Short mmCIF file of C-alpha atoms in Angstrom, two decimals:
data_model
loop_
_atom_site.label_atom_id
_atom_site.label_comp_id
_atom_site.label_asym_id
_atom_site.label_seq_id
_atom_site.Cartn_x
_atom_site.Cartn_y
_atom_site.Cartn_z
CA MET I 11 73.26 98.78 111.67
CA THR I 12 72.88 97.70 115.15
CA THR I 13 75.68 95.13 114.65
CA ALA I 14 78.25 97.31 113.26
CA LEU I 15 77.62 99.60 116.41
CA SER I 16 78.32 97.06 118.85
CA PRO I 17 81.88 96.74 120.49
CA ALA I 18 84.20 94.77 118.64
CA ARG I 19 86.64 92.23 120.01
CA ALA I 20 89.15 93.55 121.73
CA ALA I 21 92.38 94.14 119.80
CA GLU I 22 95.62 91.50 120.04
CA PRO I 23 98.59 93.16 120.24
CA ALA I 24 100.99 92.02 117.92
CA PRO I 25 103.63 89.79 118.48
CA ALA I 26 106.98 91.88 119.92
CA ASP I 27 105.35 95.05 119.48
CA ASP I 28 105.48 97.47 122.71
CA PRO I 29 103.63 100.09 122.73
CA ALA I 30 104.65 101.30 126.27
CA GLY I 31 108.08 102.10 124.86
CA THR I 32 109.32 105.80 123.58
CA PRO I 33 107.96 106.42 120.19
CA GLY I 34 110.40 106.71 117.41
CA VAL I 35 113.12 104.79 116.02
CA GLY I 36 113.43 101.25 117.49
CA GLY I 37 109.80 101.86 119.31
CA PRO I 38 106.23 102.35 119.09
CA SER I 39 104.98 105.14 116.60
CA LEU I 40 103.16 108.38 117.48
CA ALA I 41 100.02 107.11 116.81
CA ALA I 42 100.25 103.80 118.89
CA ALA I 43 102.14 105.63 121.95
CA ARG I 44 99.96 108.50 122.20
CA PRO I 45 96.55 107.70 120.58
CA ASP I 46 93.16 109.49 120.62
CA PRO I 47 91.19 107.34 122.58
CA ASP I 48 88.15 107.15 119.93
CA ASP I 49 91.27 105.91 117.51
CA LEU I 50 91.66 103.09 119.93
CA ASP I 51 88.05 101.98 120.07
CA PRO I 52 86.66 100.43 117.03
CA ARG I 53 83.06 101.97 117.66
CA ARG I 54 83.97 105.47 115.87
CA ALA I 55 84.85 103.71 112.63
CA LEU I 56 81.90 101.20 112.72
CA ARG I 57 79.57 104.11 113.71
CA GLU I 58 80.90 106.45 110.89
CA VAL I 59 81.13 103.85 108.52
CA ALA I 60 77.68 102.93 108.97
CA ARG I 61 76.52 106.67 109.18
CA TRP I 62 77.97 106.89 105.34
CA GLN I 63 76.44 103.56 104.51
CA ARG I 64 72.98 105.02 105.24
CA GLY I 65 73.72 108.02 103.80
CA ASP I 66 74.21 108.97 99.67
CA ARG I 67 77.51 107.01 100.01
CA ASP I 68 79.28 109.79 98.60
CA ALA I 69 83.06 108.52 97.86
CA ALA I 70 84.37 111.93 98.27
CA ARG I 71 82.96 111.90 101.80
CA PHE I 72 83.96 108.32 102.92
CA PRO I 73 85.51 108.74 106.80
CA TYR I 74 88.95 107.74 105.94
CA ARG I 75 89.97 109.42 108.82
CA ALA I 76 88.16 107.57 111.34
CA VAL I 77 89.15 104.15 110.05
CA LEU I 78 92.95 104.89 109.11
CA GLY I 79 93.17 106.48 112.87
CA HIS I 80 92.13 103.13 114.31
CA TYR I 81 94.36 101.39 112.10
CA ARG I 82 97.42 103.16 112.64
CA ALA I 83 96.70 103.34 116.31
CA VAL I 84 96.60 99.26 116.85
CA GLY I 85 97.86 98.16 113.95
CA LYS I 86 96.37 96.31 110.93
CA ASN I 87 96.83 92.77 112.17
CA ALA I 88 94.76 93.62 115.29
CA ILE I 89 91.83 95.07 113.76
CA GLY I 90 88.81 93.08 114.93
CA GLU I 91 86.33 91.29 112.48
CA GLU I 92 83.37 93.89 112.88
CA VAL I 93 85.49 96.46 111.60
CA LEU I 94 86.82 94.36 108.24
CA THR I 95 83.06 93.04 107.87
CA ALA I 96 82.16 96.82 107.64
CA LEU I 97 84.76 97.82 105.54
CA ARG I 98 83.74 95.05 103.38
CA ALA I 99 80.22 96.07 102.66
CA VAL I 100 81.67 99.22 101.87
CA GLU I 101 80.22 100.51 98.05
CA PRO I 102 79.98 103.87 96.33
CA ALA I 103 76.62 104.89 95.01
CA PRO I 104 76.60 102.99 91.45
CA ALA I 105 76.11 106.24 89.72
CA GLN I 106 79.54 107.23 90.84
CA ALA I 107 81.70 104.40 89.60
CA ALA I 108 83.48 106.38 86.82
CA GLU I 109 84.26 109.05 89.32
CA PRO I 110 87.95 109.93 90.69
CA ALA I 111 86.78 109.60 94.23
CA ALA I 112 84.84 106.16 93.79
CA ARG I 113 87.87 104.79 91.99
CA LEU I 114 90.31 106.01 94.97
CA LEU I 115 88.11 104.15 97.06
CA GLY I 116 87.77 101.45 95.27
CA ASP I 117 91.02 101.17 95.21
CA TRP I 118 91.72 101.59 98.48
CA LEU I 119 89.56 99.03 100.41
CA PRO I 120 91.87 95.70 99.51
CA GLN I 121 94.52 97.48 101.60
CA VAL I 122 92.24 97.46 104.86
CA VAL I 123 89.96 94.40 104.64
CA ASP I 124 92.87 91.95 103.91
CA GLY I 125 93.15 90.94 107.74
CA ARG I 126 96.34 88.71 107.99
CA GLN I 127 95.67 87.06 104.63
CA GLY I 128 96.95 89.90 102.83
CA ASP I 129 99.53 89.83 99.71
CA TYR I 130 102.40 92.12 99.03
CA ASP I 131 99.86 94.39 96.66
CA SER I 132 97.51 95.10 99.65
CA TYR I 133 100.42 95.68 102.02
CA LEU I 134 101.54 98.32 99.75
CA GLY I 135 98.11 99.73 98.38
CA SER I 136 99.44 98.91 94.72
CA PRO I 137 95.82 99.49 92.75
CA VAL I 138 95.99 102.98 94.16
CA TYR I 139 99.56 103.66 92.89
CA ALA I 140 98.59 101.89 89.78
CA SER I 141 95.63 104.53 89.08
CA LEU I 142 98.02 107.42 89.64
CA THR I 143 100.10 106.18 87.10
CA GLU I 144 96.96 105.68 84.64
CA ALA I 145 95.63 109.35 85.70
CA GLY I 146 98.88 110.46 84.64
CA ALA I 147 101.14 111.23 87.79
CA ARG I 148 104.69 111.56 87.44
CA THR I 149 107.21 109.32 89.31
CA GLN I 150 108.83 112.19 90.76
CA GLU I 151 105.72 113.23 92.07
CA VAL I 152 104.72 110.40 94.17
CA LEU I 153 108.54 109.91 95.01
CA THR I 154 108.48 113.30 96.48
CA ALA I 155 105.07 112.63 98.14
CA LEU I 156 106.49 109.61 99.76
CA LEU I 157 109.57 110.94 100.81
CA ALA I 158 107.84 114.10 102.33
CA ASP I 159 105.80 111.77 104.81
CA VAL I 160 108.73 110.08 105.69
CA VAL I 161 110.31 113.18 106.65
CA GLU I 162 107.47 114.28 108.33
CA ILE I 163 106.66 111.37 110.42
CA GLU I 164 110.62 110.96 111.40
CA SER I 165 111.13 114.78 112.53
CA ALA I 166 107.97 114.27 114.52
CA ALA I 167 109.50 111.64 116.70
CA LEU I 168 112.96 113.52 117.14
CA ALA I 169 111.66 115.22 120.64
CA ASP I 170 111.32 111.92 121.98
CA VAL I 171 113.93 110.00 120.40
CA PRO I 172 116.90 112.07 119.39
CA ALA I 173 118.68 108.47 118.29
CA GLY I 174 116.24 109.18 115.34
CA LEU I 175 118.63 112.21 113.80
CA ALA I 176 120.23 110.02 111.15
CA ARG I 177 117.32 109.08 109.71
CA THR I 178 115.52 112.18 109.66
CA ARG I 179 118.74 113.86 108.15
CA ALA I 180 118.91 111.02 105.47
CA ALA I 181 115.29 111.48 104.75
CA VAL I 182 115.85 115.23 103.88
CA ARG I 183 119.01 114.75 101.95
CA ALA I 184 116.82 112.07 100.37
CA LEU I 185 113.53 114.14 99.54
CA THR I 186 116.02 117.28 98.77
CA ALA I 187 117.45 115.23 95.99
CA VAL I 188 113.98 113.84 94.60
CA ALA I 189 112.48 117.07 94.89
CA GLY I 190 114.91 119.17 93.38
CA LEU I 191 114.87 121.54 96.73
CA PRO I 192 117.76 123.76 97.40
CA ALA I 193 120.93 121.91 98.72
CA ALA I 194 120.73 124.06 102.01
CA TYR I 195 117.87 121.71 102.99
CA GLY I 196 119.90 118.47 103.17
CA THR I 197 122.82 120.27 104.72
CA ALA I 198 120.96 121.61 107.57
CA ALA I 199 121.41 120.70 111.15
CA ALA I 200 125.38 119.61 110.99
CA PRO I 201 125.67 116.99 113.60
CA GLY I 202 126.87 118.72 116.81
CA ALA I 203 125.19 121.94 116.22
CA ALA I 204 124.17 123.49 119.51
CA ASP I 205 120.53 123.12 118.61
CA GLU I 206 120.72 119.88 116.42
CA VAL I 207 117.37 118.50 117.05
CA ALA I 208 115.13 122.03 116.70
CA ASP I 209 117.50 122.88 113.29
CA LEU I 210 116.73 120.06 111.84
CA VAL I 211 113.08 119.58 112.79
CA ARG I 212 112.81 123.12 111.21
CA ALA I 213 114.79 122.29 107.96
CA ALA I 214 112.46 119.01 107.49
CA ALA I 215 109.58 121.30 108.21
CA GLU I 216 110.58 123.50 105.52
CA ALA I 217 111.59 120.67 103.22
CA VAL I 218 108.25 119.12 103.43
CA ALA I 219 105.95 122.20 102.60
CA ALA I 220 108.33 123.00 99.75
CA ALA I 221 108.22 119.73 98.24
CA ARG I 222 104.49 118.99 98.87
CA ASP I 223 103.77 122.54 97.23
CA ALA I 224 105.08 120.91 93.51
CA VAL I 225 103.11 117.86 93.88
CA PRO I 226 99.37 117.93 92.83
CA ALA I 227 96.81 117.37 95.31
CA GLY I 228 95.34 113.88 94.11
CA VAL I 229 99.07 112.37 94.11
CA LEU I 230 99.02 113.55 98.11
CA ARG I 231 96.07 112.35 99.20
CA ALA I 232 96.80 108.58 97.75
CA VAL I 233 100.00 109.19 99.31
CA GLU I 234 98.35 109.81 102.95
CA LEU I 235 95.51 106.88 102.40
CA THR I 236 98.02 104.11 101.78
CA LEU I 237 100.00 103.70 105.07
CA THR I 238 98.59 101.15 107.10
CA PRO I 239 101.00 99.02 109.28
CA THR I 240 100.60 95.62 110.56
CA THR I 241 101.80 96.89 113.49
CA ARG I 242 102.25 99.60 115.98
CA SER I 243 105.85 99.97 115.42
CA HIS I 244 107.75 103.02 114.24
CA ASP I 245 109.90 101.60 111.82
CA GLU I 246 107.34 99.99 109.74
CA GLN I 247 105.79 103.17 108.71
CA MET I 248 109.27 104.19 107.26
CA PHE I 249 109.53 100.44 105.80
CA ILE I 250 106.15 100.66 103.76
CA ARG I 251 107.22 104.19 102.61
CA VAL I 252 110.92 102.98 101.65
CA ILE I 253 109.18 99.56 99.77
CA GLN I 254 106.32 101.95 97.99
CA ILE I 255 109.40 104.00 96.85
CA PHE I 256 111.08 101.16 95.24
CA GLU I 257 107.96 100.18 94.01
CA ALA I 258 107.39 103.32 92.02
CA VAL I 259 110.76 103.38 90.43
CA PHE I 260 109.84 99.67 89.48
CA SER I 261 107.34 100.59 87.82
CA ALA I 262 109.01 103.41 85.75
CA VAL I 263 112.06 101.40 85.17
CA GLY I 264 109.75 98.72 83.41
CA ARG I 265 107.38 101.19 81.32
CA ALA I 266 111.06 102.86 79.97
CA VAL I 267 112.72 99.63 78.92
CA GLN I 268 109.09 98.49 77.15
CA VAL I 269 108.67 101.78 75.59
CA ALA I 270 112.27 101.74 74.58
CA THR I 271 111.82 98.17 72.76
CA GLU I 272 108.76 99.72 71.03
CA ALA I 273 110.99 102.66 70.10
CA VAL I 274 114.16 100.55 68.69
CA ALA I 275 111.55 98.63 66.71
CA ALA I 276 110.35 101.71 65.11
CA GLY I 277 114.03 102.79 64.39
CA GLN I 278 114.06 105.66 66.90
CA THR I 279 117.27 104.86 68.90
CA ASP I 280 117.71 108.35 70.26
CA LEU I 281 114.24 107.79 71.98
CA ALA I 282 115.46 104.31 73.54
CA ARG I 283 118.58 105.65 74.79
CA GLY I 284 116.74 108.55 76.60
CA LEU I 285 114.58 106.07 77.96
CA LEU I 286 117.17 104.03 79.46
CA GLU I 287 119.16 107.12 80.74
CA GLY I 288 116.00 108.39 82.67
CA ALA I 289 115.99 105.06 84.31
CA THR I 290 119.34 104.55 85.32
CA ARG I 291 119.30 108.23 87.05
CA GLN I 292 115.99 106.49 88.93
CA VAL I 293 117.39 103.61 89.91
CA ALA I 294 121.02 105.56 91.10
CA GLY I 295 118.74 107.90 92.81
CA THR I 296 117.72 104.86 95.22
CA SER I 297 120.75 105.26 97.11
CA GLY I 298 119.44 107.82 99.22
CA VAL I 299 116.62 105.79 100.10
CA PHE I 300 118.88 103.34 101.33
CA ARG I 301 120.53 104.92 103.81
CA VAL I 302 117.25 105.70 105.44
CA LEU I 303 116.84 102.07 105.33
CA THR I 304 119.84 101.18 106.87
CA THR I 305 118.82 102.88 110.57
CA MET I 306 116.54 100.17 111.20
CA PRO I 307 117.30 98.31 114.33
CA LYS I 308 117.11 94.54 113.73
CA ASP I 309 114.64 93.77 116.94
CA ALA I 310 112.31 96.54 115.05
CA PHE I 311 112.63 94.67 111.38
CA ALA I 312 111.96 91.30 113.42
CA VAL I 313 108.79 92.99 114.23
CA ILE I 314 107.70 93.68 111.27
CA ARG I 315 109.13 90.16 109.94
CA ALA I 316 107.12 88.46 112.39
CA ASN I 317 103.65 90.29 111.28
CA THR I 318 104.10 90.10 107.37
CA ASP I 319 104.18 86.61 106.44
CA GLY I 320 102.41 86.41 103.00
CA ARG I 321 103.68 89.99 102.18
CA SER I 322 107.38 89.88 100.11
CA ALA I 323 108.73 91.86 97.82
CA VAL I 324 109.24 88.69 96.08
CA GLN I 325 105.76 88.97 94.72
CA SER I 326 106.76 92.53 92.95
CA ARG I 327 105.21 92.26 89.67
CA SER I 328 107.11 95.63 88.99
CA TYR I 329 110.30 93.98 89.71
CA ARG I 330 109.69 91.10 87.49
CA THR I 331 108.36 92.90 84.67
CA VAL I 332 111.96 94.88 84.50
CA GLU I 333 114.01 91.81 84.29
CA ARG I 334 111.59 89.94 81.93
CA SER I 335 111.37 93.07 79.58
CA CYS I 336 115.38 93.58 79.38
CA PRO I 337 116.07 90.47 77.31
CA THR I 338 113.57 91.54 74.82
CA LEU I 339 115.00 95.33 74.37
CA HIS I 340 118.22 93.14 73.96
CA LEU I 341 116.67 90.85 70.85
CA THR I 342 114.79 93.89 69.24
CA VAL I 343 118.44 95.79 69.18
CA GLN I 344 120.22 92.53 67.93
CA ARG I 345 117.63 92.07 65.20
CA GLY I 346 117.52 96.01 64.34
CA ASP I 347 119.96 96.65 61.52
CA LEU I 348 120.23 100.39 62.78
CA PRO I 349 122.98 102.28 64.72
CA ALA I 350 123.34 101.02 68.27
CA ASP I 351 126.47 102.00 69.95
CA GLY I 352 124.84 104.52 71.92
CA LEU I 353 122.02 102.34 72.83
CA ARG I 354 124.26 99.56 74.02
CA SER I 355 125.90 102.27 76.08
CA ALA I 356 122.95 102.95 77.93
CA MET I 357 121.82 99.42 77.85
CA ARG I 358 124.89 98.84 80.35
CA GLU I 359 124.71 101.68 82.58
CA LEU I 360 121.56 100.71 83.44
CA ASP I 361 122.66 97.22 84.22
CA THR I 362 125.27 98.24 86.31
CA ALA I 363 122.67 100.57 88.25
CA TRP I 364 120.13 97.59 88.83
CA CYS I 365 123.13 95.68 90.08
CA ALA I 366 124.34 98.00 92.20
CA MET I 367 121.03 98.49 93.39
CA LYS I 368 120.59 94.83 94.30
CA ARG I 369 124.03 94.36 95.88
CA THR I 370 123.18 97.39 98.21
CA HIS I 371 119.81 95.84 99.27
CA TRP I 372 121.72 92.61 100.16
CA GLY I 373 124.36 94.16 102.10
CA ILE I 374 121.79 96.16 104.07
CA THR I 375 119.84 92.95 104.66
CA VAL I 376 123.08 91.13 105.91
CA LYS I 377 123.58 94.08 108.51
CA ILE I 378 120.09 93.95 109.65
CA ILE I 379 119.04 90.48 109.77
CA GLY I 380 121.73 88.65 108.78
CA ALA I 381 121.06 84.72 107.87
CA VAL I 382 117.69 84.62 109.46
CA ARG I 383 114.75 84.47 106.40
CA GLY I 384 113.15 87.60 105.38
CA THR I 385 109.96 88.74 105.13
CA GLY I 386 107.23 86.63 103.55
CA GLY I 387 108.91 83.52 104.49
CA THR I 388 111.66 84.17 101.76
CA ALA I 389 115.40 82.97 102.65
CA GLY I 390 116.30 86.66 103.11
CA ALA I 391 120.27 87.74 102.61
CA ALA I 392 120.94 84.18 100.74
CA TYR I 393 117.92 84.78 97.94
CA LEU I 394 118.96 88.40 97.53
CA ARG I 395 122.61 87.27 97.12
CA GLU I 396 122.00 85.19 94.40
CA ALA I 397 119.36 87.61 92.77
CA ALA I 398 122.37 90.40 93.14
CA GLU I 399 123.78 88.14 90.48
CA ALA I 400 121.79 87.94 87.88
CA ARG I 401 122.07 90.83 85.30
CA LEU I 402 119.53 92.43 83.16
CA PHE I 403 121.46 92.32 79.80
CA PRO I 404 123.55 89.08 80.53
CA ALA I 405 124.45 88.44 77.18
CA LEU I 406 125.22 92.36 76.22
CA ASP I 407 128.83 91.55 75.92
#
């Protein structure tokens, strides 16, 4: 393994990325601005991966920390070929194939070996979250873990950039709502307080600790591993977590609509109505997440857009599942000879919440990027405006 231990090609800086700036909103991440010297150099990651390959290849002992430390210090788009080659050769011992640790490693690897050719799923670590769902993880647990991470990342940078107060406060409120924490967490550190930064950092730490106490260790671990920004931008960390949150919501809504369709076919309209009402609450709950997203500076999004070609939300299968499943549900309701007034009301409410979410997304996009193209080469705000007008149940009325 001597080749793997030799120095890798020097990482190339990501376009428009300034790791010398002040960490926090509009600047580099803490991992990029104040990295461990061993994280900047790829040799530690190469050395630890090589040692793991020579050993028993126990998936539970894979050196995630060394690999992620390097990725977050330099940005995924600047990872050298030696690191990518070493990771592409990773494979747990055959006897472990059915074990959770081996499944997690197998799900995680596509996220770190895609280089600059990644897609939407590898950008978000979608296979990891799909496995969480299959293993029985609840959507609320995943959302709680993701928002707790946002709060922790944002509050850690507050000492450097007090301008991050608005984002941190919005993130704490969103976490409080999703995790069902006492309202005091969401109202602590009101603007203008004498020790506003210190109060908010303290409230954030308490909210994160309380929220994580209610989340299974496996979910927390999965969320911890699925943050591999393409750049060293602080804002991209938030951006990735927000998209992962929306993906979790889309997946839950898609499942609810599909199960509701089956329930209607079986004559269980009350069950179907309850599923749709739950889906509506989840969609409506994204308003707090949007408030976090609105704090992104235009320049920061320009950095992300320049580094994420090929990684666009238009590739979201979960989103398409929702919009493709709803007409089937409506057709099933029409064909059934059942009292469905309450069910139709639940369908209208879901439709209203879904369209409101899309209109909010469109409005935020106009504010942040204007008329320029979006991530992945989409038409940006123009595309979202058209999408916002498409209803889930166009024939309902």
